[in-house]
mmCIF file of N, CA and C in Angstrom:
data_model
loop_
_atom_site.group_PDB
_atom_site.id
_atom_site.type_symbol
_atom_site.label_atom_id
_atom_site.label_comp_id
_atom_site.label_asym_id
_atom_site.label_seq_id
_atom_site.Cartn_x
_atom_site.Cartn_y
_atom_site.Cartn_z
ATOM 1 N N LEU D 1 0.823 -1.204 0.000
ATOM 2 C CA LEU D 1 0.000 0.000 0.000
ATOM 3 C C LEU D 1 0.859 1.258 0.000
ATOM 4 N N VAL D 2 1.932 1.177 -0.725
ATOM 5 C CA VAL D 2 2.833 2.307 -0.814
ATOM 6 C C VAL D 2 2.120 3.506 -1.418
ATOM 7 N N ARG D 3 1.264 3.253 -2.391
ATOM 8 C CA ARG D 3 0.566 4.341 -3.072
ATOM 9 C C ARG D 3 -0.675 4.787 -2.323
ATOM 10 N N ASN D 4 -0.919 4.232 -1.143
ATOM 11 C CA ASN D 4 -2.101 4.582 -0.359
ATOM 12 C C ASN D 4 -3.389 4.283 -1.099
ATOM 13 N N ASP D 5 -3.395 3.210 -1.867
ATOM 14 C CA ASP D 5 -4.554 2.834 -2.656
ATOM 15 C C ASP D 5 -5.182 1.574 -2.069
ATOM 16 N N VAL D 6 -6.126 1.757 -1.172
ATOM 17 C CA VAL D 6 -6.735 0.650 -0.456
ATOM 18 C C VAL D 6 -7.522 -0.251 -1.397
ATOM 19 N N GLU D 7 -8.215 0.327 -2.351
ATOM 20 C CA GLU D 7 -9.006 -0.489 -3.276
ATOM 21 C C GLU D 7 -8.129 -1.428 -4.099
ATOM 22 N N SER D 8 -6.994 -0.951 -4.572
ATOM 23 C CA SER D 8 -6.077 -1.812 -5.317
ATOM 24 C C SER D 8 -5.514 -2.905 -4.423
ATOM 25 N N ALA D 9 -5.173 -2.541 -3.202
ATOM 26 C CA ALA D 9 -4.650 -3.537 -2.269
ATOM 27 C C ALA D 9 -5.697 -4.602 -1.984
ATOM 28 N N ALA D 10 -6.941 -4.189 -1.814
ATOM 29 C CA ALA D 10 -8.020 -5.147 -1.573
ATOM 30 C C ALA D 10 -8.202 -6.070 -2.776
ATOM 31 N N PHE D 11 -8.119 -5.510 -3.968
ATOM 32 C CA PHE D 11 -8.224 -6.318 -5.182
ATOM 33 C C PHE D 11 -7.133 -7.390 -5.210
ATOM 34 N N TRP D 12 -5.890 -6.989 -4.952
ATOM 35 C CA TRP D 12 -4.785 -7.943 -5.008
ATOM 36 C C TRP D 12 -4.851 -8.932 -3.852
ATOM 37 N N TYR D 13 -5.342 -8.487 -2.714
ATOM 38 C CA TYR D 13 -5.530 -9.424 -1.602
ATOM 39 C C TYR D 13 -6.522 -10.501 -2.012
ATOM 40 N N LYS D 14 -7.646 -10.089 -2.571
ATOM 41 C CA LYS D 14 -8.685 -11.030 -2.993
ATOM 42 C C LYS D 14 -8.148 -11.988 -4.044
ATOM 43 N N LYS D 15 -7.452 -11.444 -5.026
ATOM 44 C CA LYS D 15 -6.887 -12.284 -6.090
ATOM 45 C C LYS D 15 -5.909 -13.304 -5.508
ATOM 46 N N SER D 16 -5.057 -12.883 -4.610
ATOM 47 C CA SER D 16 -4.094 -13.782 -3.977
ATOM 48 C C SER D 16 -4.788 -14.792 -3.085
ATOM 49 N N ALA D 17 -5.789 -14.351 -2.335
ATOM 50 C CA ALA D 17 -6.495 -15.245 -1.414
ATOM 51 C C ALA D 17 -7.260 -16.321 -2.178
ATOM 52 N N ASP D 18 -7.709 -16.003 -3.384
ATOM 53 C CA ASP D 18 -8.402 -16.997 -4.208
ATOM 54 C C ASP D 18 -7.453 -18.108 -4.644
ATOM 55 N N GLU D 19 -6.186 -17.776 -4.799
ATOM 56 C CA GLU D 19 -5.213 -18.731 -5.309
ATOM 57 C C GLU D 19 -4.327 -19.333 -4.221
ATOM 58 N N LEU D 20 -4.201 -18.671 -3.090
ATOM 59 C CA LEU D 20 -3.308 -19.103 -2.015
ATOM 60 C C LEU D 20 -4.035 -19.022 -0.676
ATOM 61 N N THR D 21 -3.474 -19.654 0.311
ATOM 62 C CA THR D 21 -3.947 -19.452 1.674
ATOM 63 C C THR D 21 -3.024 -18.418 2.295
ATOM 64 N N LEU D 22 -3.549 -17.227 2.472
ATOM 65 C CA LEU D 22 -2.728 -16.147 3.009
ATOM 66 C C LEU D 22 -2.809 -16.149 4.534
ATOM 67 N N PRO D 23 -1.702 -15.839 5.184
ATOM 68 C CA PRO D 23 -1.721 -15.812 6.651
ATOM 69 C C PRO D 23 -2.552 -14.645 7.179
ATOM 70 N N THR D 24 -3.036 -14.817 8.384
ATOM 71 C CA THR D 24 -3.841 -13.784 9.035
ATOM 72 C C THR D 24 -3.076 -12.471 9.114
ATOM 73 N N GLU D 25 -1.762 -12.538 9.262
ATOM 74 C CA GLU D 25 -0.958 -11.314 9.382
ATOM 75 C C GLU D 25 -1.083 -10.432 8.143
ATOM 76 N N VAL D 26 -1.195 -11.040 6.972
ATOM 77 C CA VAL D 26 -1.366 -10.268 5.740
ATOM 78 C C VAL D 26 -2.714 -9.554 5.766
ATOM 79 N N PHE D 27 -3.743 -10.264 6.195
ATOM 80 C CA PHE D 27 -5.072 -9.666 6.323
ATOM 81 C C PHE D 27 -5.037 -8.520 7.331
ATOM 82 N N ASN D 28 -4.341 -8.723 8.443
ATOM 83 C CA ASN D 28 -4.240 -7.683 9.468
ATOM 84 C C ASN D 28 -3.580 -6.424 8.922
ATOM 85 N N GLN D 29 -2.558 -6.601 8.093
ATOM 86 C CA GLN D 29 -1.891 -5.438 7.498
ATOM 87 C C GLN D 29 -2.840 -4.670 6.589
ATOM 88 N N LEU D 30 -3.633 -5.404 5.809
ATOM 89 C CA LEU D 30 -4.618 -4.762 4.940
ATOM 90 C C LEU D 30 -5.623 -3.970 5.766
ATOM 91 N N LEU D 31 -6.148 -4.588 6.826
ATOM 92 C CA LEU D 31 -7.116 -3.897 7.690
ATOM 93 C C LEU D 31 -6.512 -2.659 8.331
ATOM 94 N N SER D 32 -5.306 -2.805 8.845
ATOM 95 C CA SER D 32 -4.653 -1.694 9.531
ATOM 96 C C SER D 32 -4.446 -0.506 8.599
ATOM 97 N N ARG D 33 -3.951 -0.791 7.424
ATOM 98 C CA ARG D 33 -3.701 0.294 6.464
ATOM 99 C C ARG D 33 -5.008 0.930 6.003
ATOM 100 N N ALA D 34 -6.010 0.110 5.766
ATOM 101 C CA ALA D 34 -7.314 0.635 5.361
ATOM 102 C C ALA D 34 -7.884 1.532 6.446
ATOM 103 N N ALA D 35 -7.756 1.111 7.690
ATOM 104 C CA ALA D 35 -8.264 1.911 8.807
ATOM 105 C C ALA D 35 -7.524 3.241 8.902
ATOM 106 N N GLN D 36 -6.210 3.214 8.709
ATOM 107 C CA GLN D 36 -5.420 4.443 8.783
ATOM 108 C C GLN D 36 -5.762 5.411 7.656
ATOM 109 N N LEU D 37 -5.929 4.861 6.457
ATOM 110 C CA LEU D 37 -6.115 5.720 5.285
ATOM 111 C C LEU D 37 -7.566 6.098 5.025
ATOM 112 N N GLU D 38 -8.462 5.157 5.247
ATOM 113 C CA GLU D 38 -9.862 5.367 4.860
ATOM 114 C C GLU D 38 -10.829 5.381 6.038
ATOM 115 N N GLY D 39 -10.376 4.926 7.202
ATOM 116 C CA GLY D 39 -11.233 4.962 8.380
ATOM 117 C C GLY D 39 -11.877 3.626 8.727
ATOM 118 N N PHE D 40 -12.615 3.672 9.811
ATOM 119 C CA PHE D 40 -13.225 2.473 10.373
ATOM 120 C C PHE D 40 -14.168 1.778 9.399
ATOM 121 N N SER D 41 -15.008 2.542 8.696
ATOM 122 C CA SER D 41 -15.992 1.882 7.824
ATOM 123 C C SER D 41 -15.332 1.092 6.701
ATOM 124 N N MET D 42 -14.214 1.576 6.181
ATOM 125 C CA MET D 42 -13.509 0.823 5.143
ATOM 126 C C MET D 42 -12.940 -0.467 5.725
ATOM 127 N N ALA D 43 -12.343 -0.389 6.901
ATOM 128 C CA ALA D 43 -11.795 -1.588 7.539
ATOM 129 C C ALA D 43 -12.908 -2.592 7.828
ATOM 130 N N ALA D 44 -14.042 -2.098 8.303
ATOM 131 C CA ALA D 44 -15.176 -2.995 8.592
ATOM 132 C C ALA D 44 -15.703 -3.639 7.310
ATOM 133 N N SER D 45 -15.732 -2.886 6.228
ATOM 134 C CA SER D 45 -16.176 -3.441 4.946
ATOM 135 C C SER D 45 -15.228 -4.534 4.463
ATOM 136 N N LEU D 46 -13.939 -4.289 4.592
ATOM 137 C CA LEU D 46 -12.960 -5.288 4.187
ATOM 138 C C LEU D 46 -13.050 -6.532 5.066
ATOM 139 N N PHE D 47 -13.271 -6.331 6.357
ATOM 140 C CA PHE D 47 -13.423 -7.482 7.248
ATOM 141 C C PHE D 47 -14.632 -8.307 6.830
ATOM 142 N N ALA D 48 -15.732 -7.644 6.535
ATOM 143 C CA ALA D 48 -16.950 -8.353 6.130
ATOM 144 C C ALA D 48 -16.736 -9.098 4.814
ATOM 145 N N GLU D 49 -16.005 -8.475 3.901
ATOM 146 C CA GLU D 49 -15.819 -9.084 2.580
ATOM 147 C C GLU D 49 -14.792 -10.207 2.580
ATOM 148 N N PHE D 50 -13.669 -10.009 3.274
ATOM 149 C CA PHE D 50 -12.561 -10.950 3.184
ATOM 150 C C PHE D 50 -12.330 -11.767 4.448
ATOM 151 N N GLY D 51 -12.963 -11.393 5.540
ATOM 152 C CA GLY D 51 -12.696 -12.040 6.818
ATOM 153 C C GLY D 51 -13.234 -13.439 6.962
ATOM 154 N N VAL D 52 -14.059 -13.880 6.030
ATOM 155 C CA VAL D 52 -14.679 -15.197 6.114
ATOM 156 C C VAL D 52 -13.646 -16.319 6.070
ATOM 157 N N GLY D 53 -12.642 -16.180 5.256
ATOM 158 C CA GLY D 53 -11.688 -17.260 5.067
ATOM 159 C C GLY D 53 -10.502 -17.252 6.006
ATOM 160 N N ILE D 54 -10.462 -16.348 6.955
ATOM 161 C CA ILE D 54 -9.311 -16.269 7.848
ATOM 162 C C ILE D 54 -9.726 -16.567 9.285
ATOM 163 N N THR D 55 -8.743 -16.862 10.089
ATOM 164 C CA THR D 55 -8.975 -17.018 11.525
ATOM 165 C C THR D 55 -8.435 -15.768 12.191
ATOM 166 N N PRO D 56 -9.327 -14.870 12.598
ATOM 167 C CA PRO D 56 -8.851 -13.623 13.204
ATOM 168 C C PRO D 56 -8.137 -13.890 14.523
ATOM 169 N N ASN D 57 -7.149 -13.062 14.820
ATOM 170 C CA ASN D 57 -6.439 -13.170 16.089
ATOM 171 C C ASN D 57 -6.591 -11.855 16.857
ATOM 172 N N VAL D 58 -5.936 -11.759 17.998
ATOM 173 C CA VAL D 58 -6.104 -10.562 18.819
ATOM 174 C C VAL D 58 -5.676 -9.310 18.050
ATOM 175 N N GLU D 59 -4.666 -9.419 17.198
ATOM 176 C CA GLU D 59 -4.225 -8.274 16.395
ATOM 177 C C GLU D 59 -5.331 -7.823 15.434
ATOM 178 N N THR D 60 -6.037 -8.772 14.853
ATOM 179 C CA THR D 60 -7.138 -8.445 13.945
ATOM 180 C C THR D 60 -8.185 -7.614 14.674
ATOM 181 N N PHE D 61 -8.588 -8.097 15.835
ATOM 182 C CA PHE D 61 -9.620 -7.408 16.601
ATOM 183 C C PHE D 61 -9.115 -6.081 17.164
ATOM 184 N N ASN D 62 -7.858 -6.043 17.587
ATOM 185 C CA ASN D 62 -7.292 -4.783 18.069
ATOM 186 C C ASN D 62 -7.294 -3.727 16.969
ATOM 187 N N THR D 63 -6.982 -4.140 15.763
ATOM 188 C CA THR D 63 -6.995 -3.212 14.628
ATOM 189 C C THR D 63 -8.375 -2.591 14.465
ATOM 190 N N MET D 64 -9.407 -3.420 14.571
ATOM 191 C CA MET D 64 -10.771 -2.916 14.424
ATOM 192 C C MET D 64 -11.146 -2.006 15.599
ATOM 193 N N MET D 65 -10.738 -2.380 16.811
ATOM 194 C CA MET D 65 -11.040 -1.545 17.984
ATOM 195 C C MET D 65 -10.315 -0.206 17.907
ATOM 196 N N LEU D 66 -9.056 -0.221 17.467
ATOM 197 C CA LEU D 66 -8.306 1.027 17.334
ATOM 198 C C LEU D 66 -8.930 1.939 16.277
ATOM 199 N N ALA D 67 -9.394 1.350 15.187
ATOM 200 C CA ALA D 67 -10.050 2.144 14.141
ATOM 201 C C ALA D 67 -11.320 2.784 14.683
ATOM 202 N N ALA D 68 -12.095 2.041 15.452
ATOM 203 C CA ALA D 68 -13.303 2.594 16.064
ATOM 204 C C ALA D 68 -12.937 3.682 17.071
ATOM 205 N N ALA D 69 -11.862 3.449 17.821
ATOM 206 C CA ALA D 69 -11.432 4.417 18.841
ATOM 207 C C ALA D 69 -11.043 5.752 18.224
ATOM 208 N N ARG D 70 -10.431 5.722 17.032
ATOM 209 C CA ARG D 70 -10.048 6.978 16.376
ATOM 210 C C ARG D 70 -11.265 7.881 16.161
ATOM 211 N N ASN D 71 -12.426 7.260 15.976
ATOM 212 C CA ASN D 71 -13.664 8.021 15.786
ATOM 213 C C ASN D 71 -14.389 8.283 17.099
ATOM 214 N N GLY D 72 -13.847 7.769 18.202
ATOM 215 C CA GLY D 72 -14.542 7.887 19.482
ATOM 216 C C GLY D 72 -15.787 7.025 19.514
ATOM 217 N N ASP D 73 -15.820 5.994 18.704
ATOM 218 C CA ASP D 73 -16.993 5.119 18.602
ATOM 219 C C ASP D 73 -16.867 3.976 19.614
ATOM 220 N N THR D 74 -17.235 4.292 20.852
ATOM 221 C CA THR D 74 -17.126 3.330 21.946
ATOM 222 C C THR D 74 -17.956 2.092 21.674
ATOM 223 N N ALA D 75 -19.153 2.269 21.151
ATOM 224 C CA ALA D 75 -20.038 1.125 20.893
ATOM 225 C C ALA D 75 -19.395 0.149 19.916
ATOM 226 N N ALA D 76 -18.822 0.663 18.829
ATOM 227 C CA ALA D 76 -18.182 -0.214 17.847
ATOM 228 C C ALA D 76 -16.964 -0.905 18.451
ATOM 229 N N ALA D 77 -16.161 -0.172 19.219
ATOM 230 C CA ALA D 77 -14.990 -0.778 19.858
ATOM 231 C C ALA D 77 -15.422 -1.912 20.792
ATOM 232 N N GLU D 78 -16.488 -1.697 21.532
ATOM 233 C CA GLU D 78 -16.973 -2.727 22.454
ATOM 234 C C GLU D 78 -17.560 -3.932 21.705
ATOM 235 N N ILE D 79 -18.183 -3.687 20.576
ATOM 236 C CA ILE D 79 -18.691 -4.798 19.761
ATOM 237 C C ILE D 79 -17.529 -5.666 19.290
ATOM 238 N N TRP D 80 -16.442 -5.030 18.833
ATOM 239 C CA TRP D 80 -15.281 -5.800 18.382
ATOM 240 C C TRP D 80 -14.605 -6.500 19.549
ATOM 241 N N TYR D 81 -14.645 -5.909 20.731
ATOM 242 C CA TYR D 81 -14.119 -6.571 21.930
ATOM 243 C C TYR D 81 -14.927 -7.842 22.210
ATOM 244 N N THR D 82 -16.233 -7.746 22.108
ATOM 245 C CA THR D 82 -17.103 -8.906 22.333
ATOM 246 C C THR D 82 -16.844 -9.979 21.277
ATOM 247 N N ARG D 83 -16.661 -9.553 20.047
ATOM 248 C CA ARG D 83 -16.361 -10.515 18.983
ATOM 249 C C ARG D 83 -15.027 -11.215 19.237
ATOM 250 N N ALA D 84 -14.052 -10.473 19.727
ATOM 251 C CA ALA D 84 -12.749 -11.066 20.044
ATOM 252 C C ALA D 84 -12.894 -12.121 21.129
ATOM 253 N N GLN D 85 -13.660 -11.799 22.154
ATOM 254 C CA GLN D 85 -13.893 -12.772 23.219
ATOM 255 C C GLN D 85 -14.591 -14.009 22.671
ATOM 256 N N GLY D 86 -15.571 -13.805 21.809
ATOM 257 C CA GLY D 86 -16.289 -14.921 21.198
ATOM 258 C C GLY D 86 -15.390 -15.809 20.354
ATOM 259 N N ALA D 87 -14.338 -15.205 19.800
ATOM 260 C CA ALA D 87 -13.383 -15.962 18.981
ATOM 261 C C ALA D 87 -12.283 -16.599 19.836
ATOM 262 N N GLY D 88 -12.365 -16.383 21.146
ATOM 263 C CA GLY D 88 -11.378 -16.980 22.048
ATOM 264 C C GLY D 88 -10.074 -16.213 22.147
ATOM 265 N N CYS D 89 -10.073 -14.956 21.713
ATOM 266 C CA CYS D 89 -8.857 -14.141 21.781
ATOM 267 C C CYS D 89 -8.742 -13.497 23.167
ATOM 268 N N LYS D 90 -7.567 -13.617 23.750
ATOM 269 C CA LYS D 90 -7.314 -13.029 25.061
ATOM 270 C C LYS D 90 -6.910 -11.563 24.874
ATOM 271 N N PRO D 91 -7.591 -10.655 25.569
ATOM 272 C CA PRO D 91 -7.240 -9.234 25.427
ATOM 273 C C PRO D 91 -5.808 -8.969 25.892
ATOM 274 N N ASP D 92 -5.155 -8.026 25.231
ATOM 275 C CA ASP D 92 -3.816 -7.626 25.643
ATOM 276 C C ASP D 92 -3.813 -6.129 25.946
ATOM 277 N N GLU D 93 -2.643 -5.582 26.172
ATOM 278 C CA GLU D 93 -2.525 -4.170 26.529
ATOM 279 C C GLU D 93 -3.120 -3.262 25.450
ATOM 280 N N LEU D 94 -2.887 -3.594 24.205
ATOM 281 C CA LEU D 94 -3.402 -2.785 23.098
ATOM 282 C C LEU D 94 -4.933 -2.831 23.033
ATOM 283 N N THR D 95 -5.501 -3.971 23.386
ATOM 284 C CA THR D 95 -6.963 -4.102 23.425
ATOM 285 C C THR D 95 -7.550 -3.060 24.368
ATOM 286 N N TYR D 96 -7.009 -3.031 25.587
ATOM 287 C CA TYR D 96 -7.535 -2.091 26.589
ATOM 288 C C TYR D 96 -7.204 -0.653 26.246
ATOM 289 N N GLN D 97 -6.055 -0.428 25.640
ATOM 290 C CA GLN D 97 -5.705 0.925 25.204
ATOM 291 C C GLN D 97 -6.743 1.442 24.210
ATOM 292 N N ALA D 98 -7.145 0.610 23.271
ATOM 293 C CA ALA D 98 -8.147 1.013 22.276
ATOM 294 C C ALA D 98 -9.474 1.341 22.951
ATOM 295 N N LEU D 99 -9.898 0.506 23.874
ATOM 296 C CA LEU D 99 -11.182 0.719 24.552
ATOM 297 C C LEU D 99 -11.145 1.976 25.423
ATOM 298 N N ILE D 100 -10.044 2.186 26.119
ATOM 299 C CA ILE D 100 -9.896 3.384 26.957
ATOM 300 C C ILE D 100 -9.871 4.634 26.085
ATOM 301 N N ASN D 101 -9.141 4.574 24.965
ATOM 302 C CA ASN D 101 -9.080 5.729 24.056
ATOM 303 C C ASN D 101 -10.447 6.058 23.465
ATOM 304 N N ALA D 102 -11.191 5.031 23.079
ATOM 305 C CA ALA D 102 -12.521 5.265 22.508
ATOM 306 C C ALA D 102 -13.410 5.969 23.519
ATOM 307 N N ALA D 103 -13.412 5.466 24.746
ATOM 308 C CA ALA D 103 -14.252 6.078 25.792
ATOM 309 C C ALA D 103 -13.787 7.497 26.095
ATOM 310 N N SER D 104 -12.480 7.710 26.162
ATOM 311 C CA SER D 104 -11.937 9.038 26.460
ATOM 312 C C SER D 104 -12.278 10.050 25.374
ATOM 313 N N LYS D 105 -12.146 9.633 24.113
ATOM 314 C CA LYS D 105 -12.465 10.545 23.004
ATOM 315 C C LYS D 105 -13.917 10.985 23.050
ATOM 316 N N ARG D 106 -14.752 10.104 23.529
ATOM 317 C CA ARG D 106 -16.174 10.432 23.628
ATOM 318 C C ARG D 106 -16.501 11.221 24.880
ATOM 319 N N GLY D 107 -15.521 11.337 25.763
ATOM 320 C CA GLY D 107 -15.742 12.062 27.012
ATOM 321 C C GLY D 107 -16.381 11.210 28.088
ATOM 322 N N ASP D 108 -16.383 9.909 27.894
ATOM 323 C CA ASP D 108 -16.995 8.990 28.863
ATOM 324 C C ASP D 108 -15.907 8.481 29.804
ATOM 325 N N LEU D 109 -15.566 9.317 30.795
ATOM 326 C CA LEU D 109 -14.475 8.979 31.699
ATOM 327 C C LEU D 109 -14.810 7.790 32.592
ATOM 328 N N ALA D 110 -16.079 7.616 32.922
ATOM 329 C CA ALA D 110 -16.480 6.466 33.740
ATOM 330 C C ALA D 110 -16.183 5.161 32.996
ATOM 331 N N ALA D 111 -16.496 5.119 31.714
ATOM 332 C CA ALA D 111 -16.214 3.919 30.912
ATOM 333 C C ALA D 111 -14.707 3.711 30.775
ATOM 334 N N ALA D 112 -13.964 4.802 30.559
ATOM 335 C CA ALA D 112 -12.509 4.699 30.440
ATOM 336 C C ALA D 112 -11.917 4.133 31.727
ATOM 337 N N GLU D 113 -12.395 4.615 32.868
ATOM 338 C CA GLU D 113 -11.910 4.112 34.158
ATOM 339 C C GLU D 113 -12.295 2.648 34.355
ATOM 340 N N ALA D 114 -13.495 2.275 33.914
ATOM 341 C CA ALA D 114 -13.926 0.879 34.044
ATOM 342 C C ALA D 114 -13.030 -0.038 33.219
ATOM 343 N N TRP D 115 -12.681 0.387 31.987
ATOM 344 C CA TRP D 115 -11.785 -0.419 31.155
ATOM 345 C C TRP D 115 -10.397 -0.486 31.768
ATOM 346 N N LEU D 116 -9.936 0.610 32.368
ATOM 347 C CA LEU D 116 -8.633 0.609 33.026
ATOM 348 C C LEU D 116 -8.616 -0.373 34.196
ATOM 349 N N ARG D 117 -9.667 -0.366 34.997
ATOM 350 C CA ARG D 117 -9.757 -1.324 36.105
ATOM 351 C C ARG D 117 -9.753 -2.768 35.596
ATOM 352 N N GLN D 118 -10.491 -3.013 34.513
ATOM 353 C CA GLN D 118 -10.524 -4.359 33.960
ATOM 354 C C GLN D 118 -9.146 -4.767 33.439
ATOM 355 N N ALA D 119 -8.430 -3.838 32.841
ATOM 356 C CA ALA D 119 -7.091 -4.143 32.327
ATOM 357 C C ALA D 119 -6.131 -4.483 33.458
ATOM 358 N N GLU D 120 -6.320 -3.863 34.609
ATOM 359 C CA GLU D 120 -5.438 -4.094 35.746
ATOM 360 C C GLU D 120 -5.716 -5.417 36.449
ATOM 361 N N GLU D 121 -6.859 -6.033 36.170
ATOM 362 C CA GLU D 121 -7.209 -7.299 36.839
ATOM 363 C C GLU D 121 -6.388 -8.461 36.349
#
């Protein structure tokens, strides 16, 4: 994604995924770059379109939570947290950082403090 062209990267990801089994890390890079360049909705669209054939890991879910946090979208970050738990992913420091940032950006200090307490447990 040197040219910052998410659509081209998605096209080549799809073409490669049709012919090869690509590792989750490659998918995570696509999501991360899409989130940085185009925002949460683009990353969510790519996850919906291409995420079927991969086994998401904590990095995958953290990427989605961080993208939601950039928008202060606490609800979306929490939905991805729930999905991560459902997939058996153990939260890490970055997971809680994303959730705390999302709550803080929205001005919900009580939620940010609750996530901080949970991270400390």
